[in-house]
Amino acid sequence: MNIQDPANPPLKDKDYASNQEVRWCAGCGDYAIIKAVQKTLAAVGAKKENTVFVSGIGCSSRFPYYIDSYGFHGIHGRAPAIASGTLLANPDLDVWVITGDGDGLSIGGNHLLHILRRNFNCQILLFNNGTYALTKGQYSPTSLKGQRSPSSPMGVIDPPLEPAQFAIGAGARFVARAIDTQQKQLVDILTQAYHHQGAAFVEIFQNCVVFNDGMTESFAAKSTASDAQVMLEEGKPLTFGKNGERALKCDPGKLNLKVYDVGGEEDDGHCEILHDPSNRTLAFLLAQLELPDQPLATGIIYNDPSPSYEVETYKQIEQAQENSQRRRMNDVLKQGFTWTI
Amino acid sequence: MSSELCFTELDAEAPDSAVVRFAGDSGDGIQVLGSQFGLANAMAGNDIATFPDYPSEVRAPAGSTYGVSAFQIQFGGRNIRTIGDAADVLIALNPAALKVNLDELNPGSLIVVDEDAFTTRFLQKAGYEESPLESGELDGYRVIRIGISKLTLAAVSDLEVTKKEAQRCKNFWALGFTFWLFNRNRGATISWLQKKFAAKPHIAEANIAALNAGHAYGETMEASHEINPCNIRSAEMEPGTYRMVTGSQAAAWGLAAAAELCGRRLGFCSYPITPATPILHHLATLKDLGVVTFQAEDEIAAMCSAIGCSYGGALGATATSGPGMALKTEAIGLAVMAELPVVIINSQRAGPSTGLPTKTEQSDLYQAVYGRNGDTPVPVIAARSPSDCFDATVEAARIAVTYMTPVIMLMDGFLGNAAEPWQIPDMDKLKPIDTAHNVPRDEERPFHRNSKTLARDWVSPGRPGLEHRIGGLERDILSGNVSYDPENHQRMSQIRFDKVHNLTKDLPPLNVEQGELWDELAVVGWGSTYGPISRAVMNMRAKGYSVAHVHLRYMYPFPKNQCKVLSTFDRLLVPEMNMGQLVSVMRDADCPPAEGMPKVTGRPFTIAEIEAAIAARLEVKS
Ligand code: SF4
């Protein structure tokens, strides 16, 4: 609960905007994302001075300049490492890592893997636009096979990396998928990510109008969204379609999810699954759902908190201090074999 | 030079110093043996220098030549500056140890061998066709053959130890004998054993029994007039409390001390790499002092998380070696651009690429001074001895925090592993590192710059009203906002340059270590060549040569008076464990031309090599 202090009225969305001119292309999905982040910051009552946005390199990584808080625009791929150090120095900070599919999954794949595994307490937003936008449109690790770009004129031949699967595989304890245009869901996810203790990974599909326009069309357009997405809600069945007429349920005898027509011939009512974000096996199955035969899972795929790295670090320090008489370097230097002349 | 040690005459004059080399299989406990012997000598009032020489393989097959572990120590009655060019005594616990260490001995040296280990099998493993004890190969040496293995078993036969445990006491038997050879006290080793094996008192007891047996064996040899112990003169050490310290330990403690001196937490982020890793190990044991250590996923992450630590308000630091340094390069540039203090320790090893990881080299002066994209000046300082790694690290941190810049501290694998007695500093007497000057006062301006040092304020997240953005992009000189303005980039580049060059105002002037200005030749060194150069110059001056020793600590920028000082000499000679990097860095700074003396064998210079180089360039003055 936020206790309101009349001298310091709660900040509004706009109060979190910096005085810098935003330089993204008109129509870029980044605008919707920054709006959602500002809404979230206002909703959770984030303190500007305690909030740090750390980014790497790419269109998305310009983000910190546009938020009126502390910000560190790092080098390509390394934002997770900078954020880890910042949290080690001051675990009380609210750290947000802003990265993209190239920054986070290609050059910075190693760091993303390890910040998730270690579970540093931060929010990691990966803007997935399927292209290297800032360097003008080369294909990225999430580009689909066949995608043509200046560096793949005959089409991409390497299979894409799927961010949510990567994150779960890396040991992340909070994995969500969102879409720039679905504001309500995005704010809701970001709010939960903010409150999550540990690394919260949010993949956000972001439309790059210049180099990969229409990437989200097939699953995010008004006409397609309800059929192409299963929007996850805790404790609810995995239904989708305009009127919830289809559902994902167990495929008997197989470790699989299968699309059923609700109440249809095959649906005998025994195989229903209610979304349980703490179920890692289910999370994997959900992350693996692939268009067009299956719906894309959006929402919070996995959420099962465990102790975060910086908390454990300071626990060890406390423990060491409890078991030791040493307090200063003088105590250390004089310990062990010494002799006096 | 032949060994001057005499183990025959009782009343022989005590020699100035002795060099002892212990060698055996990796599993023989040679390093423990060596460091205990070192400690005993130091406590007996000798100055000492020690160096472990262990194989690069983790567990090489027993008895093989590449599995030989050695430890060299020089101890004596004057300032000991090196571990000695060659040994006077070799304690060899197997044939392979004898074989690979024979080259390290002075003619006429004393060799003590464990005769029991010279079996056909071990001789074969060492590549001997005939036993060197019989072949005449050792004729120029004085060889003492002792059945150390069997005598060790006999010494512990009454105790409740397994055969394996008994065999493992062999090194303490050898230590006991070596103690007797130099009339050294066993007390410190006995209490060390009691403490170390407090949980296994029977092991302590067995090792002590072996130690005493080795010592007693010496006494019986003495009684039968076979050999006499040799007394080494003790040194006049400055009064104070001492301890042994390795360079890695000193560097680690230097970081923790620096953090204490500036009232910040130490955030040490590092990735394992030979030979820098022990620094991480030492710091990981200082959690009770609030030290945070972070083993990052790679070198880049180590540097970036160190930057993050400093950004978050701790003193960020990292340690690495050449190849790791290469990986950190881009991030070091980020620290320069973001103007954050980070101490970067580079424990250099033989390069290029993976090179010779366990061998020492002054390989990275170029990399430290020049190795970044853009105009990216970074102060570079170098440590000259194991204990100096403490001072050099504290100084690096002081510069980093005062000027808000990353600083590179160069040490090397030799300094990292070598040990020497160290007069323990009192933290209360060290000058605190002032951070007040760069904590922002002006609530409106997070990019305030100190007019004297040009350092930016150290503004960490958490402070209300000073929210701002930093990063690798060029910023406006006043607002700190991203700026592509050409004039601004020119000015900011100048500021970054001036900031680091301003440092020369604060640096102590370059002094001549030994000799005088206007001597004919100056031997100019940096880093770990200090030991051999200083001893060689001392010896040659005593012989009447007009030679001086100048030793550099500040590798970038150079102290203001450096070129002037160097121009007083007729000739400059620069022995370096690389292909001549300082020579060209000096040329670059308009210092007078110098002659290089490169050595890249992976081993430190010997005193004799430098003496010969001096002799070849000068005539003796009467
Ligand atoms: S290039 Fe694409 S991703 Fe970058 S700002 Fe423009 S629309 Fe956005």
Short mmCIF file of C-alpha atoms in Angstrom, two decimals, chain A residues 112-120 122 124 163-176 196-202 277-280 283-284 301-306:
data_model
loop_
_atom_site.label_atom_id
_atom_site.label_comp_id
_atom_site.label_asym_id
_atom_site.label_seq_id
_atom_site.Cartn_x
_atom_site.Cartn_y
_atom_site.Cartn_z
CA LEU A 112 21.73 -12.39 -20.12
CA LEU A 113 22.08 -16.10 -19.39
CA HIS A 114 24.04 -15.44 -16.21
CA ILE A 115 22.01 -12.59 -14.78
CA LEU A 116 18.93 -14.79 -15.12
CA ARG A 117 20.65 -17.80 -13.60
CA ARG A 118 22.02 -15.77 -10.70
CA ASN A 119 18.67 -14.12 -10.22
CA PHE A 120 19.72 -10.55 -9.54
CA CYS A 122 15.86 -6.49 -11.47
CA ILE A 124 14.84 -7.18 -17.75
CA PRO A 163 13.62 -15.64 -25.88
CA ALA A 164 11.15 -17.06 -23.36
CA GLN A 165 12.51 -20.58 -23.82
CA PHE A 166 16.02 -19.24 -23.50
CA ALA A 167 15.11 -17.48 -20.27
CA ILE A 168 13.42 -20.49 -18.70
CA GLY A 169 16.32 -22.67 -19.78
CA ALA A 170 18.77 -20.23 -18.22
CA GLY A 171 16.99 -20.63 -14.89
CA ALA A 172 14.92 -17.45 -14.83
CA ARG A 173 12.24 -17.44 -12.13
CA PHE A 174 9.93 -14.95 -13.81
CA VAL A 175 9.30 -15.10 -17.54
CA ALA A 176 6.63 -13.16 -19.36
CA HIS A 196 8.90 -9.90 -8.25
CA GLN A 197 11.93 -10.56 -6.06
CA GLY A 198 14.70 -11.66 -8.39
CA ALA A 199 15.28 -11.32 -12.11
CA ALA A 200 12.03 -10.76 -13.99
CA PHE A 201 12.38 -11.35 -17.69
CA VAL A 202 9.84 -9.77 -20.01
CA PRO A 277 2.82 -19.97 -13.24
CA SER A 278 4.91 -21.88 -10.70
CA ASN A 279 4.90 -25.01 -12.89
CA ARG A 280 8.14 -24.98 -14.83
CA ALA A 283 6.02 -22.93 -18.63
CA PHE A 284 8.28 -24.72 -21.09
CA ILE A 301 4.45 -17.76 -18.40
CA TYR A 302 6.46 -18.58 -15.33
CA ASN A 303 6.66 -17.07 -11.85
CA ASP A 304 8.30 -18.96 -9.03
CA PRO A 305 10.46 -16.69 -6.87
CA SER A 306 13.70 -17.81 -5.28
#
